[in-house]
Amino acid sequence: KNEVEQSPQNLTAQEGEFITINCSYSVGISALHWLQQHPGGGIVSLFMLSSGKKKHGRLIATINIQEKHSSLHITASHPRDSAVYICAHVGGTSGSRLTFGEGTQLTVNP
Amino acid sequence: NAGVTQTPKFQVLKTGQSMTLQCAQDMNHEYMSWYRQDPGMGLRLIHYSVGAGITDQGEVPNGYNVSRSTTEDFPLRLLSAAPSQTSVYFCASSYVPGNTIYFGEGSWLTVV
């Protein structure tokens, strides 16, 4: 079992739909990242959170440390949101290692 | 502000050849790391560094060497390339591991 499990692996939505991507992890962590990878490969950081909830534009990330679970929500989805979304937790000695989920491929159709 | 610069973007190697993937950042970040990304698998940590002169192995270090002589640079060396090292490689940096992480654009490596 991977330390970081994402669901779903693939998600297709219609423009305007509310989207949720889930991330579960099996070890204690100090922080969790949500990343976005566009076609062509570039990876950008969306959120880093260690508790509660963060919001940036149409994106919302939540984390429940006790349940070892995080969610990424996209409101009013748009075709430009089509990308791979990756969660990664910070762990290891001194919190120096990132462990990544396999990613969720999101396709938003117009 | 260039961020994280990774070169080359594409490279084809023959089995047994050696090469170095370059990574440089201009944000004065202490933490730098190298990952490989393979189809159907998440990014996997190869090596990382928490500061100049300090490196450590990640999840998949075999066949790779790193050094960190300056804060800015963190090159990844393939000692004797094997087809199993065909992958996309990403360099990343952050001030500390739990802070916002910045990725290079990736290096597509094919070993034939």
Tab-separated table of C-alpha atoms in Angstrom:
chain	number	residue	atom	x	y	z
A	1	LYS	CA	0.000	0.000	0.000
A	2	ASN	CA	1.380	3.385	-0.975
A	3	GLU	CA	1.922	5.876	1.797
A	4	VAL	CA	-0.149	8.351	-0.213
A	5	GLU	CA	-3.326	7.280	-1.986
A	6	GLN	CA	-5.277	9.554	-4.295
A	7	SER	CA	-8.776	9.114	-5.649
A	8	PRO	CA	-10.075	9.104	-8.214
A	9	GLN	CA	-7.231	8.289	-10.608
A	10	ASN	CA	-9.140	9.835	-13.493
A	11	LEU	CA	-11.963	12.343	-13.439
A	12	THR	CA	-13.945	13.836	-16.298
A	13	ALA	CA	-16.249	16.753	-15.641
A	14	GLN	CA	-18.351	19.259	-17.517
A	15	GLU	CA	-17.466	22.908	-17.340
A	16	GLY	CA	-18.993	24.499	-14.270
A	17	GLU	CA	-19.094	21.368	-12.145
A	18	PHE	CA	-17.784	21.208	-8.574
A	19	ILE	CA	-14.824	18.836	-8.350
A	20	THR	CA	-13.310	17.004	-5.405
A	21	ILE	CA	-10.033	15.104	-5.396
A	22	ASN	CA	-9.113	13.093	-2.325
A	23	CYS	CA	-5.780	12.247	-0.738
A	24	SER	CA	-5.249	9.790	2.108
A	25	TYR	CA	-1.952	9.052	3.790
A	26	SER	CA	-0.862	6.405	6.225
A	27	VAL	CA	1.855	8.050	8.308
A	28	GLY	CA	2.077	11.077	10.533
A	29	ILE	CA	3.041	14.158	8.594
A	30	SER	CA	4.080	17.730	9.214
A	31	ALA	CA	2.544	19.203	6.078
A	32	LEU	CA	0.869	18.290	2.824
A	33	HIS	CA	1.279	19.803	-0.619
A	34	TRP	CA	-1.152	19.982	-3.505
A	35	LEU	CA	0.523	20.345	-6.891
A	36	GLN	CA	-0.718	20.821	-10.443
A	37	GLN	CA	1.014	19.318	-13.465
A	38	HIS	CA	-0.009	20.582	-16.873
A	39	PRO	CA	0.390	18.774	-20.201
A	40	GLY	CA	4.004	19.396	-21.159
A	41	GLY	CA	5.100	18.496	-17.667
A	42	GLY	CA	5.507	21.688	-15.656
A	43	ILE	CA	4.633	21.287	-11.965
A	44	VAL	CA	3.419	24.169	-9.831
A	45	SER	CA	2.566	24.310	-6.170
A	46	LEU	CA	-1.062	25.090	-5.383
A	47	PHE	CA	-1.181	24.752	-1.610
A	48	MET	CA	0.897	23.728	1.341
A	49	LEU	CA	-1.144	23.092	4.468
A	50	SER	CA	-0.673	21.554	7.865
A	51	SER	CA	-4.148	22.131	9.293
A	52	GLY	CA	-7.585	23.431	8.430
A	53	LYS	CA	-8.415	24.947	5.101
A	54	LYS	CA	-6.896	27.217	2.484
A	55	LYS	CA	-8.549	28.984	-0.450
A	56	HIS	CA	-7.092	30.540	-3.565
A	57	GLY	CA	-9.527	31.716	-6.186
A	58	ARG	CA	-11.691	28.742	-7.191
A	59	LEU	CA	-9.454	26.252	-5.421
A	60	ILE	CA	-9.982	25.092	-1.841
A	61	ALA	CA	-7.803	22.631	0.053
A	62	THR	CA	-8.695	21.037	3.363
A	63	ILE	CA	-6.857	18.681	5.654
A	64	ASN	CA	-7.905	16.544	8.615
A	65	ILE	CA	-4.768	15.510	10.442
A	66	GLN	CA	-6.572	13.069	12.760
A	67	GLU	CA	-8.198	11.238	9.845
A	68	LYS	CA	-5.038	11.506	7.675
A	69	HIS	CA	-7.060	12.884	4.786
A	70	SER	CA	-6.966	15.921	2.543
A	71	SER	CA	-9.231	17.133	-0.237
A	72	LEU	CA	-8.787	19.540	-3.113
A	73	HIS	CA	-11.952	21.191	-4.383
A	74	ILE	CA	-12.402	23.149	-7.593
A	75	THR	CA	-15.511	25.291	-7.858
A	76	ALA	CA	-16.986	26.306	-11.221
A	77	SER	CA	-14.510	24.114	-13.097
A	78	HIS	CA	-13.139	25.305	-16.432
A	79	PRO	CA	-11.359	23.492	-19.281
A	80	ARG	CA	-8.126	25.272	-18.297
A	81	ASP	CA	-8.280	23.332	-15.007
A	82	SER	CA	-7.542	20.153	-16.984
A	83	ALA	CA	-4.295	18.829	-15.531
A	84	VAL	CA	-2.884	16.199	-13.203
A	85	TYR	CA	-3.315	17.053	-9.533
A	86	ILE	CA	-0.812	15.550	-7.127
A	87	CYS	CA	-0.714	15.466	-3.352
A	88	ALA	CA	2.512	14.963	-1.452
A	89	HIS	CA	3.185	14.735	2.230
A	90	VAL	CA	6.191	16.007	4.099
A	91	GLY	CA	7.747	13.428	6.394
A	92	GLY	CA	10.991	11.635	7.133
A	93	THR	CA	13.761	12.741	9.444
A	94	SER	CA	13.457	16.449	10.168
A	95	GLY	CA	10.570	16.592	7.719
A	96	SER	CA	12.983	16.477	4.820
A	97	ARG	CA	11.291	14.023	2.448
A	98	LEU	CA	8.297	14.346	0.174
A	99	THR	CA	6.207	11.300	-0.703
A	100	PHE	CA	3.864	11.727	-3.645
A	101	GLY	CA	0.576	10.253	-4.672
A	102	GLU	CA	0.219	8.949	-8.223
A	103	GLY	CA	-1.886	11.906	-9.255
A	104	THR	CA	-5.431	12.469	-10.470
A	105	GLN	CA	-5.923	13.214	-14.163
A	106	LEU	CA	-8.695	15.811	-14.443
A	107	THR	CA	-10.344	16.602	-17.754
A	108	VAL	CA	-12.922	19.374	-17.883
A	109	ASN	CA	-14.980	19.444	-21.065
A	110	PRO	CA	-16.572	22.645	-22.381
B	1	ASN	CA	13.906	35.875	-11.063
B	2	ALA	CA	14.592	32.595	-12.905
B	3	GLY	CA	13.364	30.250	-10.130
B	4	VAL	CA	14.592	26.689	-10.706
B	5	THR	CA	16.514	26.144	-13.924
B	6	GLN	CA	17.052	22.609	-15.146
B	7	THR	CA	19.117	21.510	-18.149
B	8	PRO	CA	19.047	19.796	-20.544
B	9	LYS	CA	15.354	19.502	-21.353
B	10	PHE	CA	15.817	16.472	-23.608
B	11	GLN	CA	18.667	13.968	-23.799
B	12	VAL	CA	19.237	10.614	-25.452
B	13	LEU	CA	22.006	8.464	-24.022
B	14	LYS	CA	23.466	5.126	-24.954
B	15	THR	CA	23.666	2.431	-22.317
B	16	GLY	CA	26.813	2.880	-20.271
B	17	GLN	CA	27.265	6.573	-20.976
B	18	SER	CA	27.445	9.058	-18.142
B	19	MET	CA	25.897	12.488	-17.945
B	20	THR	CA	24.991	15.257	-15.546
B	21	LEU	CA	21.615	16.930	-15.202
B	22	GLN	CA	22.094	20.472	-14.029
B	23	CYS	CA	19.852	22.241	-11.539
B	24	ALA	CA	20.221	25.782	-10.280
B	25	GLN	CA	17.999	28.018	-8.182
B	26	ASP	CA	18.308	31.708	-7.428
B	27	MET	CA	15.957	31.907	-4.434
B	28	ASN	CA	18.558	31.101	-1.756
B	29	HIS	CA	16.702	27.906	-0.884
B	30	GLU	CA	18.395	25.484	1.467
B	31	TYR	CA	16.391	22.409	0.420
B	32	MET	CA	16.892	20.948	-3.044
B	33	SER	CA	15.836	17.580	-4.371
B	34	TRP	CA	15.728	15.389	-7.461
B	35	TYR	CA	12.770	13.236	-8.487
B	36	ARG	CA	12.003	10.884	-11.303
B	37	GLN	CA	8.537	10.457	-12.741
B	38	ASP	CA	7.538	7.250	-14.489
B	39	PRO	CA	4.177	6.320	-16.058
B	40	GLY	CA	1.729	4.938	-13.493
B	41	MET	CA	3.920	5.974	-10.575
B	42	GLY	CA	4.138	9.077	-8.490
B	43	LEU	CA	7.217	11.218	-8.353
B	44	ARG	CA	9.939	9.379	-6.493
B	45	LEU	CA	12.735	10.997	-4.548
B	46	ILE	CA	16.245	10.201	-5.803
B	47	HIS	CA	18.481	12.392	-3.647
B	48	TYR	CA	18.033	15.515	-1.619
B	49	SER	CA	20.087	18.173	0.126
B	50	VAL	CA	19.247	20.319	3.131
B	51	GLY	CA	22.116	22.719	2.525
B	52	ALA	CA	25.517	23.154	0.918
B	53	GLY	CA	27.741	20.192	1.681
B	54	ILE	CA	24.861	18.018	2.925
B	55	THR	CA	23.193	15.378	0.774
B	56	ASP	CA	21.212	12.252	1.487
B	57	GLN	CA	19.602	9.398	-0.390
B	58	GLY	CA	15.970	9.230	-1.232
B	59	GLU	CA	13.764	6.358	-2.289
B	60	VAL	CA	15.559	5.389	-5.521
B	61	PRO	CA	19.227	6.497	-5.292
B	62	ASN	CA	20.967	3.620	-7.068
B	63	GLY	CA	22.813	4.658	-10.211
B	64	TYR	CA	22.803	8.354	-9.333
B	65	ASN	CA	25.238	10.649	-7.544
B	66	VAL	CA	24.786	14.176	-6.281
B	67	SER	CA	26.863	16.888	-4.684
B	68	ARG	CA	26.017	20.302	-3.268
B	69	SER	CA	29.049	22.566	-3.271
B	70	THR	CA	26.997	25.773	-3.360
B	71	THR	CA	23.530	26.778	-2.206
B	72	GLU	CA	22.510	27.480	-5.808
B	73	ASP	CA	23.503	24.292	-7.626
B	74	PHE	CA	22.521	20.657	-7.194
B	75	PRO	CA	23.650	18.513	-10.154
B	76	LEU	CA	22.505	14.921	-10.632
B	77	ARG	CA	25.011	12.539	-12.180
B	78	LEU	CA	24.156	9.314	-13.954
B	79	LEU	CA	27.250	7.186	-13.622
B	80	SER	CA	26.571	4.490	-16.220
B	81	ALA	CA	23.199	4.966	-17.858
B	82	ALA	CA	20.805	2.029	-18.078
B	83	PRO	CA	17.488	1.730	-19.958
B	84	SER	CA	15.739	1.569	-16.564
B	85	GLN	CA	16.802	5.175	-16.038
B	86	THR	CA	14.652	6.336	-18.948
B	87	SER	CA	12.352	8.774	-17.213
B	88	VAL	CA	11.410	12.373	-16.669
B	89	TYR	CA	13.547	14.043	-14.031
B	90	PHE	CA	12.510	17.019	-11.939
B	91	CYS	CA	14.616	19.184	-9.709
B	92	ALA	CA	12.871	21.118	-6.953
B	93	SER	CA	13.739	23.551	-4.216
B	94	SER	CA	12.149	25.162	-1.195
B	95	TYR	CA	13.319	27.275	1.700
B	96	VAL	CA	12.632	24.314	3.979
B	97	PRO	CA	10.833	21.068	3.010
B	98	GLY	CA	7.496	22.150	4.482
B	99	ASN	CA	7.400	25.422	2.584
B	100	THR	CA	6.185	26.130	-0.931
B	101	ILE	CA	8.146	23.979	-3.346
B	102	TYR	CA	9.324	25.136	-6.769
B	103	PHE	CA	9.997	22.727	-9.602
B	104	GLY	CA	12.194	22.928	-12.648
B	105	GLU	CA	10.602	22.308	-16.035
B	106	GLY	CA	11.760	18.710	-16.214
B	107	SER	CA	14.362	16.767	-18.180
B	108	TRP	CA	13.227	13.998	-20.511
B	109	LEU	CA	15.940	11.325	-20.581
B	110	THR	CA	15.936	8.316	-22.872
B	111	VAL	CA	18.559	5.599	-22.520
B	112	VAL	CA	18.853	3.281	-25.514
